[in-house]
CSV table of C-alpha atoms and ligand atoms in Angstrom, one decimal:
chain,number,residue,atom,x,y,z
A,559,UNK,CA,129.9,56.6,73.3
A,560,UNK,CA,130.7,58.4,70.1
A,561,UNK,CA,130.9,56.7,66.7
A,562,UNK,CA,134.3,57.1,65.2
A,563,UNK,CA,134.4,57.6,61.5
A,564,UNK,CA,137.5,57.6,59.4
A,565,UNK,CA,137.6,59.3,56.0
A,566,UNK,CA,140.3,57.6,54.0
A,567,UNK,CA,141.4,56.8,50.5
A,568,UNK,CA,145.0,55.6,50.1
A,569,UNK,CA,145.5,57.9,47.1
A,570,UNK,CA,146.1,61.6,47.8
A,571,UNK,CA,144.1,64.5,46.6
A,572,UNK,CA,140.8,62.6,46.0
A,573,UNK,CA,138.7,64.7,48.3
A,574,UNK,CA,139.1,63.3,51.8
A,575,UNK,CA,139.4,66.7,53.5
A,576,UNK,CA,136.6,68.2,51.5
A,577,UNK,CA,134.4,65.2,52.5
A,578,UNK,CA,135.5,65.3,56.2
A,579,UNK,CA,134.5,69.0,56.4
A,580,UNK,CA,131.2,68.4,54.5
A,581,UNK,CA,130.2,65.3,56.5
A,582,UNK,CA,131.1,66.8,59.9
A,583,UNK,CA,129.2,69.9,59.1
A,584,UNK,CA,126.2,68.0,57.8
A,585,UNK,CA,126.0,65.8,60.9
A,586,UNK,CA,126.2,68.8,63.1
A,587,UNK,CA,123.5,70.6,61.1
A,588,UNK,CA,121.3,67.6,61.6
A,589,UNK,CA,121.7,68.2,65.3
A,590,UNK,CA,124.4,65.7,66.2
A,591,UNK,CA,127.4,66.8,68.3
A,592,UNK,CA,130.3,66.3,66.0
A,593,UNK,CA,134.1,66.8,66.2
A,594,UNK,CA,136.4,66.6,63.2
A,595,UNK,CA,140.1,65.8,63.6
A,596,UNK,CA,142.8,66.6,61.1
A,597,UNK,CA,145.2,63.7,61.1
A,598,UNK,CA,147.4,65.1,58.3
A,599,UNK,CA,150.1,66.3,60.6
A,600,UNK,CA,152.5,68.6,58.8
A,601,UNK,CA,150.1,69.4,56.0
A,602,UNK,CA,147.1,70.7,57.9
A,603,UNK,CA,144.4,72.1,55.7
A,604,UNK,CA,141.1,71.0,57.3
A,605,UNK,CA,141.1,74.3,59.2
A,606,UNK,CA,141.4,76.2,55.9
A,607,UNK,CA,138.5,74.4,54.4
A,608,UNK,CA,136.5,74.9,57.6
A,609,UNK,CA,137.5,78.6,57.5
A,610,UNK,CA,139.0,78.6,61.0
A,611,UNK,CA,142.7,78.8,60.2
A,612,UNK,CA,143.1,82.1,62.0
A,613,UNK,CA,141.7,80.7,65.2
A,614,UNK,CA,144.2,77.9,65.7
A,615,UNK,CA,146.1,78.2,68.9
A,616,UNK,CA,146.8,74.6,70.0
A,617,UNK,CA,146.6,71.5,67.8
A,618,UNK,CA,146.1,67.7,68.0
A,619,UNK,CA,149.8,67.1,68.6
A,620,UNK,CA,149.9,69.6,71.5
A,621,UNK,CA,147.1,67.7,73.1
A,622,UNK,CA,148.8,64.3,72.6
A,623,UNK,CA,152.0,65.6,74.0
A,624,UNK,CA,150.3,67.2,77.0
A,625,UNK,CA,151.2,70.8,76.1
A,626,UNK,CA,147.5,71.7,76.0
A,627,UNK,CA,144.3,70.2,77.0
A,628,UNK,CA,141.5,69.2,74.6
A,629,UNK,CA,139.3,72.2,75.5
A,630,UNK,CA,142.1,74.6,74.7
A,631,UNK,CA,142.7,73.0,71.3
A,632,UNK,CA,139.1,72.4,70.1
A,633,UNK,CA,137.8,75.2,67.9
A,634,UNK,CA,134.1,75.7,68.0
A,635,UNK,CA,132.6,76.4,64.6
A,636,UNK,CA,131.1,79.9,64.3
A,637,UNK,CA,128.4,79.0,61.8
A,638,UNK,CA,127.1,75.6,63.0
A,639,UNK,CA,126.3,74.7,66.6
A,640,UNK,CA,127.4,71.2,67.8
A,641,UNK,CA,130.6,71.3,65.6
A,642,UNK,CA,134.2,71.4,66.8
A,643,UNK,CA,137.5,71.2,64.9
A,644,UNK,CA,140.7,69.7,66.2
A,645,UNK,CA,143.4,71.0,63.8
A,646,UNK,CA,146.6,69.3,62.9
A,647,UNK,CA,150.0,70.7,63.6
A,648,UNK,CA,151.7,72.4,60.8
A,649,UNK,CA,155.2,72.3,62.3
A,650,UNK,CA,155.5,68.7,63.7
A,651,UNK,CA,156.0,65.5,61.8
A,652,UNK,CA,153.8,62.4,61.7
A,653,UNK,CA,155.9,60.6,64.4
A,654,UNK,CA,154.4,63.0,66.9
A,655,UNK,CA,151.2,60.9,66.8
A,656,UNK,CA,151.2,57.9,69.0
A,657,UNK,CA,148.6,55.2,69.3
A,658,UNK,CA,148.2,55.7,73.0
A,659,UNK,CA,147.9,59.5,72.5
A,660,UNK,CA,145.3,59.1,69.7
A,661,UNK,CA,143.3,56.7,71.8
A,662,UNK,CA,143.3,59.0,74.8
A,663,UNK,CA,142.1,62.0,72.7
A,664,UNK,CA,139.4,59.9,71.1
A,665,UNK,CA,138.2,58.6,74.4
A,666,UNK,CA,138.0,62.0,75.9
A,667,UNK,CA,136.1,63.3,72.8
A,668,UNK,CA,133.8,60.3,73.0
A,669,UNK,CA,132.4,61.6,76.4
A,670,UNK,CA,131.0,64.8,74.7
A,671,UNK,CA,130.4,64.0,71.1
A,672,UNK,CA,128.2,61.7,69.1
A,673,UNK,CA,130.4,61.6,66.0
A,674,UNK,CA,134.1,61.9,65.6
A,675,UNK,CA,135.3,62.3,62.1
A,676,UNK,CA,139.0,61.5,61.4
A,677,UNK,CA,140.3,63.1,58.3
A,678,UNK,CA,143.1,60.7,57.2
A,679,UNK,CA,146.3,61.7,55.4
A,680,UNK,CA,146.9,60.0,52.1
A,681,UNK,CA,149.0,56.8,51.9
A,682,UNK,CA,149.0,53.8,54.2
A,683,UNK,CA,151.7,55.0,56.5
A,684,UNK,CA,151.6,55.7,60.2
A,685,UNK,CA,149.2,58.7,60.1
A,686,UNK,CA,146.7,56.9,57.9
A,687,UNK,CA,146.9,53.8,60.0
A,688,UNK,CA,146.3,55.7,63.2
A,689,UNK,CA,143.4,57.6,61.7
A,690,UNK,CA,141.8,54.3,60.8
A,691,UNK,CA,142.8,52.2,63.7
A,692,UNK,CA,140.0,53.1,66.2
A,693,UNK,CA,137.3,53.6,63.6
A,694,UNK,CA,133.8,52.1,63.9
A,695,UNK,CA,132.9,53.2,60.4
A,696,UNK,CA,134.8,54.2,57.3
A,697,UNK,CA,134.0,56.5,54.4
A,698,UNK,CA,136.3,55.5,51.6
A,699,UNK,CA,136.7,58.3,49.1
A,700,UNK,CA,137.7,57.4,45.6
A,701,UNK,CA,137.8,59.1,42.2
A,702,UNK,CA,136.5,57.2,39.2
A,703,UNK,CA,139.9,56.2,37.9
A,704,UNK,CA,141.8,53.0,38.1
A,705,UNK,CA,144.7,54.0,40.4
A,706,UNK,CA,142.3,55.6,42.9
A,707,UNK,CA,140.1,52.5,42.9
A,708,UNK,CA,143.0,50.2,43.4
A,709,UNK,CA,144.2,52.2,46.4
A,710,UNK,CA,140.7,52.2,47.9
A,711,UNK,CA,140.6,48.5,47.5
A,712,UNK,CA,143.9,48.3,49.4
A,713,UNK,CA,142.5,50.5,52.1
A,714,UNK,CA,139.4,48.4,52.4
A,715,UNK,CA,141.7,45.4,53.0
A,716,UNK,CA,143.5,47.3,55.7
A,717,UNK,CA,140.2,48.3,57.4
A,718,UNK,CA,139.3,44.6,57.4
A,719,UNK,CA,142.5,43.5,59.0
A,720,UNK,CA,144.5,46.2,60.7
A,721,UNK,CA,141.9,48.1,62.8
A,722,UNK,CA,141.2,47.6,66.5
A,723,UNK,CA,137.9,46.0,65.6
A,724,UNK,CA,139.6,43.5,63.3
A,725,UNK,CA,142.3,42.8,65.9
A,726,UNK,CA,139.7,42.2,68.6
A,727,UNK,CA,137.5,40.2,66.4
A,728,UNK,CA,134.6,42.6,67.0
A,729,UNK,CA,132.0,43.4,64.4
A,730,UNK,CA,133.9,44.7,61.4
A,731,UNK,CA,134.3,48.4,60.5
A,732,UNK,CA,131.3,49.5,58.5
A,733,UNK,CA,132.7,50.5,55.1
A,734,UNK,CA,131.0,52.8,52.6
A,735,UNK,CA,132.2,54.3,49.4
A,736,UNK,CA,132.0,57.9,48.4
A,737,UNK,CA,132.8,58.5,44.8
A,738,UNK,CA,134.1,62.0,44.3
A,739,UNK,CA,134.9,64.2,41.3
A,740,UNK,CA,132.5,62.3,39.1
A,741,UNK,CA,132.0,63.6,35.7
A,742,UNK,CA,129.2,61.9,33.7
A,743,UNK,CA,130.5,63.5,30.4
A,744,UNK,CA,134.0,62.0,30.9
A,745,UNK,CA,132.4,58.6,31.9
A,746,UNK,CA,130.4,58.7,28.6
A,747,UNK,CA,133.6,59.4,26.7
A,748,UNK,CA,135.2,56.4,28.3
A,749,UNK,CA,137.8,58.6,30.1
A,750,UNK,CA,136.6,57.6,33.5
A,751,UNK,CA,135.2,54.6,35.2
A,752,UNK,CA,131.4,54.6,35.8
A,753,UNK,CA,129.8,54.2,39.2
A,754,UNK,CA,128.9,50.6,38.1
A,755,UNK,CA,132.5,49.8,37.2
A,756,UNK,CA,133.7,51.0,40.5
A,757,UNK,CA,131.1,49.2,42.5
A,758,UNK,CA,131.8,46.0,40.5
A,759,UNK,CA,135.4,46.2,41.6
A,760,UNK,CA,135.1,47.3,45.1
A,761,UNK,CA,131.9,45.5,46.1
A,762,UNK,CA,131.0,48.0,48.9
A,763,UNK,CA,128.0,50.0,49.8
A,764,UNK,CA,127.7,53.4,48.0
A,765,UNK,CA,127.2,56.3,50.3
A,766,UNK,CA,127.2,58.9,47.5
A,767,UNK,CA,128.5,60.3,44.3
A,768,UNK,CA,129.9,63.8,44.3
A,769,UNK,CA,130.1,65.5,40.9
A,770,UNK,CA,133.2,67.2,39.7
A,771,UNK,CA,132.3,70.8,40.5
A,772,UNK,CA,133.8,74.3,40.5
A,773,UNK,CA,131.8,74.9,43.6
A,774,UNK,CA,134.2,72.8,45.7
A,775,UNK,CA,137.2,75.0,45.1
A,776,UNK,CA,135.1,78.2,45.4
A,777,UNK,CA,133.8,77.0,48.7
A,778,UNK,CA,137.2,76.0,50.1
A,779,UNK,CA,138.7,79.3,49.0
A,780,UNK,CA,135.9,81.0,50.9
A,781,UNK,CA,136.5,78.7,53.9
A,782,UNK,CA,132.9,77.4,53.8
A,783,UNK,CA,132.3,73.6,53.8
A,784,UNK,CA,130.6,73.0,50.4
A,785,UNK,CA,127.7,71.2,52.0
A,786,UNK,CA,126.5,74.7,53.2
A,787,UNK,CA,126.2,75.9,49.6
A,788,UNK,CA,122.7,74.7,49.1
A,789,UNK,CA,122.4,75.8,45.5
A,790,UNK,CA,125.4,73.9,44.3
A,791,UNK,CA,125.5,70.3,42.9
A,792,UNK,CA,128.3,69.2,45.1
A,793,UNK,CA,126.7,70.7,48.1
A,794,UNK,CA,123.4,68.9,47.4
A,795,UNK,CA,125.3,65.6,46.7
A,796,UNK,CA,127.0,65.9,50.1
A,797,UNK,CA,123.6,66.6,51.8
A,798,UNK,CA,122.2,63.5,50.2
A,799,UNK,CA,125.3,61.5,51.4
A,800,UNK,CA,124.9,62.7,55.0
A,801,UNK,CA,121.2,61.9,54.9
A,802,UNK,CA,122.0,58.4,53.7
A,803,UNK,CA,124.7,58.1,56.4
A,804,UNK,CA,121.9,58.8,58.9
A,805,UNK,CA,119.8,56.1,57.5
A,806,UNK,CA,117.6,57.9,55.0
A,807,UNK,CA,117.1,56.5,51.6
A,808,UNK,CA,117.7,58.9,48.8
A,809,UNK,CA,118.2,58.2,45.1
A,810,UNK,CA,121.6,59.0,43.6
A,811,UNK,CA,121.5,62.3,41.6
A,812,UNK,CA,124.2,63.7,39.4
A,813,UNK,CA,124.9,60.4,37.6
A,814,UNK,CA,123.9,61.7,34.2
A,815,UNK,CA,125.0,64.6,32.2
A,816,UNK,CA,124.1,68.0,33.5
A,817,UNK,CA,121.2,69.7,31.9
A,818,UNK,CA,121.8,72.9,29.9
A,819,UNK,CA,120.9,76.3,31.1
A,820,UNK,CA,117.2,76.0,30.4
A,821,UNK,CA,117.0,72.6,32.1
A,822,UNK,CA,118.5,74.1,35.2
A,823,UNK,CA,116.3,77.1,35.0
A,824,UNK,CA,113.2,75.1,35.1
A,825,UNK,CA,114.5,72.7,37.7
A,826,UNK,CA,113.5,69.1,38.2
B,866,UNK,CA,165.2,35.1,36.2
B,867,UNK,CA,167.5,34.9,39.2
B,868,UNK,CA,168.7,31.6,40.5
B,869,UNK,CA,168.8,31.5,44.2
B,870,UNK,CA,169.2,27.7,44.5
B,871,UNK,CA,173.0,28.0,45.0
B,872,UNK,CA,172.8,30.6,47.8
B,873,UNK,CA,174.1,29.2,51.1
B,874,UNK,CA,174.0,30.5,54.6
B,875,UNK,CA,173.5,34.1,53.7
B,876,UNK,CA,170.7,33.2,51.3
B,877,UNK,CA,167.8,34.4,53.4
B,878,UNK,CA,169.2,37.9,53.9
B,879,UNK,CA,170.2,38.1,50.3
B,880,UNK,CA,166.7,37.2,49.2
B,881,UNK,CA,165.0,39.8,51.4
B,882,UNK,CA,167.4,42.4,50.2
B,883,UNK,CA,167.2,41.4,46.6
B,884,UNK,CA,163.4,41.5,46.7
B,885,UNK,CA,163.4,45.0,48.2
B,886,UNK,CA,166.0,46.1,45.6
B,887,UNK,CA,164.0,44.8,42.6
B,888,UNK,CA,160.7,46.1,43.9
B,889,UNK,CA,162.2,49.6,44.5
B,890,UNK,CA,163.2,49.6,40.9
B,891,UNK,CA,159.7,48.8,39.8
B,892,UNK,CA,160.4,45.2,38.8
B,893,UNK,CA,157.7,42.7,39.2
B,894,UNK,CA,158.8,39.6,41.1
B,895,UNK,CA,156.8,36.6,40.0
B,896,UNK,CA,158.1,34.2,42.7
B,897,UNK,CA,160.8,31.8,43.9
B,898,UNK,CA,161.3,28.4,42.5
B,899,UNK,CA,163.5,25.8,44.2
B,900,UNK,CA,165.7,26.3,47.2
B,901,UNK,CA,166.6,25.2,50.7
B,902,UNK,CA,163.9,25.5,53.3
B,903,UNK,CA,165.5,28.5,54.9
B,904,UNK,CA,165.6,30.2,51.5
B,905,UNK,CA,162.0,29.4,50.8
B,906,UNK,CA,161.0,30.8,54.2
B,907,UNK,CA,163.0,34.0,53.6
B,908,UNK,CA,161.3,34.4,50.2
B,909,UNK,CA,158.0,33.9,51.8
B,910,UNK,CA,158.7,36.5,54.4
B,911,UNK,CA,159.8,38.9,51.7
B,912,UNK,CA,156.3,38.3,50.3
B,913,UNK,CA,157.3,36.3,47.2
B,914,UNK,CA,155.1,33.6,46.1
B,915,UNK,CA,156.6,30.1,45.9
B,916,UNK,CA,156.6,28.4,42.6
B,917,UNK,CA,157.6,24.7,42.2
B,918,UNK,CA,159.0,24.4,45.7
B,919,UNK,CA,159.5,20.7,45.2
B,920,UNK,CA,160.1,18.9,48.5
B,921,UNK,CA,160.6,22.0,50.6
B,922,UNK,CA,158.4,22.1,53.6
B,923,UNK,CA,155.5,24.5,53.3
B,924,UNK,CA,156.0,27.7,55.2
B,925,UNK,CA,153.6,30.1,56.9
B,926,UNK,CA,152.9,33.0,54.7
B,927,UNK,CA,152.1,36.4,56.0
B,928,UNK,CA,148.4,37.1,55.5
B,929,UNK,CA,146.9,40.5,56.0
B,930,UNK,CA,143.8,39.0,57.2
B,931,UNK,CA,143.2,36.5,60.0
B,932,UNK,CA,141.3,33.6,58.6
B,933,UNK,CA,139.1,30.9,60.1
B,934,UNK,CA,140.6,27.4,60.3
B,935,UNK,CA,140.1,25.2,57.2
B,936,UNK,CA,137.0,23.0,57.7
B,937,UNK,CA,137.3,19.6,56.2
B,938,UNK,CA,140.5,20.5,54.4
B,939,UNK,CA,139.2,23.7,52.8
B,940,UNK,CA,139.3,27.3,53.7
B,941,UNK,CA,136.2,29.4,52.9
B,942,UNK,CA,136.6,33.2,52.5
B,943,UNK,CA,133.4,35.1,52.5
B,944,UNK,CA,134.8,38.6,52.0
B,945,UNK,CA,136.4,40.0,48.9
B,946,UNK,CA,140.2,39.4,48.9
B,947,UNK,CA,141.5,43.0,48.5
B,948,UNK,CA,144.7,44.4,46.9
B,949,UNK,CA,147.6,43.7,49.2
B,950,UNK,CA,146.0,40.7,50.9
B,951,UNK,CA,147.2,37.2,50.6
B,952,UNK,CA,145.2,34.1,51.5
B,953,UNK,CA,146.7,30.7,51.7
B,954,UNK,CA,144.9,27.5,52.2
B,955,UNK,CA,147.6,25.3,53.6
B,956,UNK,CA,147.0,21.6,53.1
B,957,UNK,CA,143.7,22.0,51.3
B,958,UNK,CA,141.4,23.9,49.0
B,959,UNK,CA,140.6,27.5,49.0
B,960,UNK,CA,137.0,28.7,48.3
B,961,UNK,CA,136.5,32.4,47.8
B,962,UNK,CA,132.8,33.4,47.6
B,963,UNK,CA,133.5,36.9,46.4
B,964,UNK,CA,136.1,38.4,44.0
B,965,UNK,CA,139.9,38.6,44.2
B,966,UNK,CA,141.1,42.1,43.5
B,967,UNK,CA,144.1,43.2,41.4
B,968,UNK,CA,147.1,43.1,43.6
B,969,UNK,CA,145.6,40.3,45.8
B,970,UNK,CA,146.9,36.8,45.9
B,971,UNK,CA,145.2,33.6,46.7
B,972,UNK,CA,147.0,30.3,47.1
B,973,UNK,CA,146.2,26.7,48.0
B,974,UNK,CA,148.0,23.4,48.3
B,975,UNK,CA,144.9,22.0,46.6
B,976,UNK,CA,142.3,23.7,44.3
B,977,UNK,CA,141.3,27.3,44.2
B,978,UNK,CA,137.6,28.1,43.7
B,979,UNK,CA,136.6,31.7,43.1
B,980,UNK,CA,132.9,32.4,42.8
B,981,UNK,CA,133.4,36.0,41.8
B,982,UNK,CA,135.9,37.6,39.4
B,983,UNK,CA,139.5,36.8,39.6
B,984,UNK,CA,141.5,39.9,39.0
B,985,UNK,CA,144.6,39.2,41.1
B,986,UNK,CA,146.8,36.2,41.2
B,987,UNK,CA,145.8,32.6,41.9
B,988,UNK,CA,148.1,29.8,42.6
B,989,UNK,CA,146.9,26.2,43.0
B,990,UNK,CA,149.0,23.2,44.1
B,991,UNK,CA,151.7,25.4,45.5
B,992,UNK,CA,153.4,22.4,47.1
B,993,UNK,CA,153.6,20.8,43.7
B,994,UNK,CA,150.3,19.0,43.3
B,995,UNK,CA,150.0,19.0,39.5
B,996,UNK,CA,146.4,17.8,39.7
B,997,UNK,CA,145.3,21.0,41.4
B,998,UNK,CA,143.0,23.3,39.5
B,999,UNK,CA,141.7,26.9,39.5
B,1000,UNK,CA,138.0,27.5,39.0
B,1001,UNK,CA,136.6,31.0,38.6
B,1002,UNK,CA,133.5,32.7,37.3
B,1003,UNK,CA,135.3,35.4,35.4
B,1004,UNK,CA,138.9,35.3,34.6
B,1005,UNK,CA,140.8,38.6,34.5
B,1006,UNK,CA,143.8,37.4,36.5
B,1007,UNK,CA,147.2,38.9,36.7
B,1008,UNK,CA,148.8,35.5,37.1
B,1009,UNK,CA,147.8,31.9,37.2
B,1010,UNK,CA,149.9,29.1,38.4
B,1011,UNK,CA,149.4,25.4,38.9
B,1012,UNK,CA,152.1,23.5,40.7
B,1013,UNK,CA,154.6,26.2,39.8
B,1014,UNK,CA,153.8,26.4,36.1
B,1015,UNK,CA,152.6,29.9,35.7
B,1016,UNK,CA,151.3,32.3,33.0
B,1017,UNK,CA,151.0,36.0,33.3
B,1018,UNK,CA,148.1,38.0,31.9
B,1019,UNK,CA,150.0,38.9,28.7
B,1020,UNK,CA,150.0,35.2,27.8
B,1021,UNK,CA,146.3,34.4,28.2
B,1022,UNK,CA,144.9,37.9,28.0
B,1023,UNK,CA,141.2,37.7,27.1
B,1024,UNK,CA,140.7,34.0,27.3
B,1025,UNK,CA,138.1,33.2,30.0
B,1026,UNK,CA,137.0,36.8,30.6
B,1027,UNK,CA,133.3,37.0,31.4
B,1028,UNK,CA,132.6,33.3,31.7
B,1029,UNK,CA,133.2,30.4,34.1
B,1030,UNK,CA,136.5,28.6,33.4
B,1031,UNK,CA,138.9,26.2,34.9
B,1032,UNK,CA,142.6,26.2,34.7
B,1033,UNK,CA,144.6,23.0,34.9
B,1034,UNK,CA,147.9,21.4,34.0
B,1035,UNK,CA,148.1,19.2,30.9
B,1036,UNK,CA,151.6,17.7,30.9
B,1037,UNK,CA,153.5,20.8,31.6
B,1038,UNK,CA,151.2,23.2,29.9
B,1039,UNK,CA,148.7,25.4,31.6
B,1040,UNK,CA,145.2,25.1,30.0
B,1041,UNK,CA,142.3,27.4,30.4
B,1042,UNK,CA,138.9,25.9,29.4
B,1043,UNK,CA,135.3,27.1,29.7
B,1044,UNK,CA,133.2,25.2,32.2
C,2507,ATP,N1,133.9,67.2,43.8
C,2507,ATP,C1,135.0,67.9,43.5
C,2507,ATP,N2,135.0,68.7,42.4
C,2507,ATP,C2,136.0,69.4,42.1
C,2507,ATP,N3,137.2,69.5,42.8
C,2507,ATP,C3,137.2,68.8,43.9
C,2507,ATP,C4,136.2,67.9,44.3
C,2507,ATP,N4,136.5,67.3,45.5
C,2507,ATP,C5,137.8,67.8,45.8
C,2507,ATP,N5,138.2,68.6,44.8
C,2507,ATP,C6,139.5,69.3,44.8
C,2507,ATP,O1,140.5,68.4,44.9
C,2507,ATP,C7,141.6,68.9,45.6
C,2507,ATP,C8,141.9,67.9,46.7
C,2507,ATP,O2,140.8,67.8,47.6
C,2507,ATP,P1,141.0,67.5,49.2
C,2507,ATP,O3,142.1,68.3,49.8
C,2507,ATP,O4,139.7,67.4,49.8
C,2507,ATP,O5,141.6,66.0,49.0
C,2507,ATP,P2,142.4,65.1,50.0
C,2507,ATP,O6,142.0,63.7,49.7
C,2507,ATP,O7,142.1,65.5,51.4
C,2507,ATP,O8,143.9,65.4,49.7
C,2507,ATP,P3,145.2,64.9,50.6
C,2507,ATP,O9,145.4,63.5,50.2
C,2507,ATP,O10,146.3,65.8,50.1
C,2507,ATP,O11,144.8,65.1,52.0
C,2507,ATP,C9,141.2,70.2,46.1
C,2507,ATP,O12,141.8,71.2,45.3
C,2507,ATP,C10,139.7,70.2,46.0
C,2507,ATP,O13,139.2,71.5,45.8
C,2508,MG,MG1,143.4,66.0,53.0
């Protein structure tokens, strides 16, 4: 049985897709068979970030509606073994997703994969609810600002009450926070919430802090999940997060202001 | 302030519609005071808190979280109460071991105890018990109400932030005092 992990946030544009791509790639690189599904029907972009947009033939909605089978729609990643992408449809709308359809696809994927990552759309409407409904674990992505934290709080409430686990009274969805686009300088200037502030409000385990980094945009323009860019701060922060996800203990880096050029040159 | 006390048969539908209308225009609805039972019920379904409901029969409120049954008259919540969630201890006290988020609402017919930070709304004595109190370890609430007498954050602002306080009714005035 696969572990189903939803990457969700409430607020849009906080880094869910970036995180889904990084975590899925990281888990696959660690040797776990992983599938990542784009639930953002109508606005697909996971395939862009994963660099496989030219290889999309069938999508998630085609599989749900029976126009294609799963093997036809799954795209095998070219760089990393053990990794497959199930892209969203660009042309259909969110109503094309049904709970039964999603359940069927997840069940079928569960036979072959260890981890299934669900990249949720923003908001708390149908698409987001379906992405979260079957989850065993959640990675809640937030940016260090009040509105994003508020939305994450709302989403945590939904995970605790509107998921299959909650409805069945099973063990609750395991919730972890990923704080993305963190800028220590801006925290210092009081323009952003600090990690401590956010943790105080959300009271949830911290999976990682991803620094605000140019490397993210560069990587996504190149169609390479940023976790594969070993030399970048964001790449390393995602590597730490995946290691923690798999149970390793690692200290949080990137919480204090970046070192100058010399500092970086001489490492540490 | 909109008086719904005079609304008759069509009241429930009107309330639901009015609530949607006001919210869509970004207005904050504090709650409903007075009214026939059907109105109160409609208000509750529209997600409006009840203030000063007088003799009206208590109504089931929609909670976004299934809760255990109150034990010995009180309901114990071990998890944080998150934005968008509402917890109501009907017929007793409410004890929240963690924090109450902004945008969350906790209500009790009796007292409300919060062992974390109160950042959302807390309403004690929602069926009119003026002896009911609110206790919390850190007061940063959006709204406080005892037996329908409420204050919004603007009115009490920084009083009680960062220290344990209690909120109670003195005559008709809401008082906030350190514990
Ligand atoms: N750590 C980061 N540093 C800098 N930019 C980032 C970081 N994380 C994400 N971004 C940028 O933020 C934007 C949104 O990222 P992404 O698409 O991953 O968010 P999302 O939550 O999936 O958005 P949506 O809600 O639209 O699905 C992108 O332009 C991305 O490059
Ligand atoms: Mg996205």
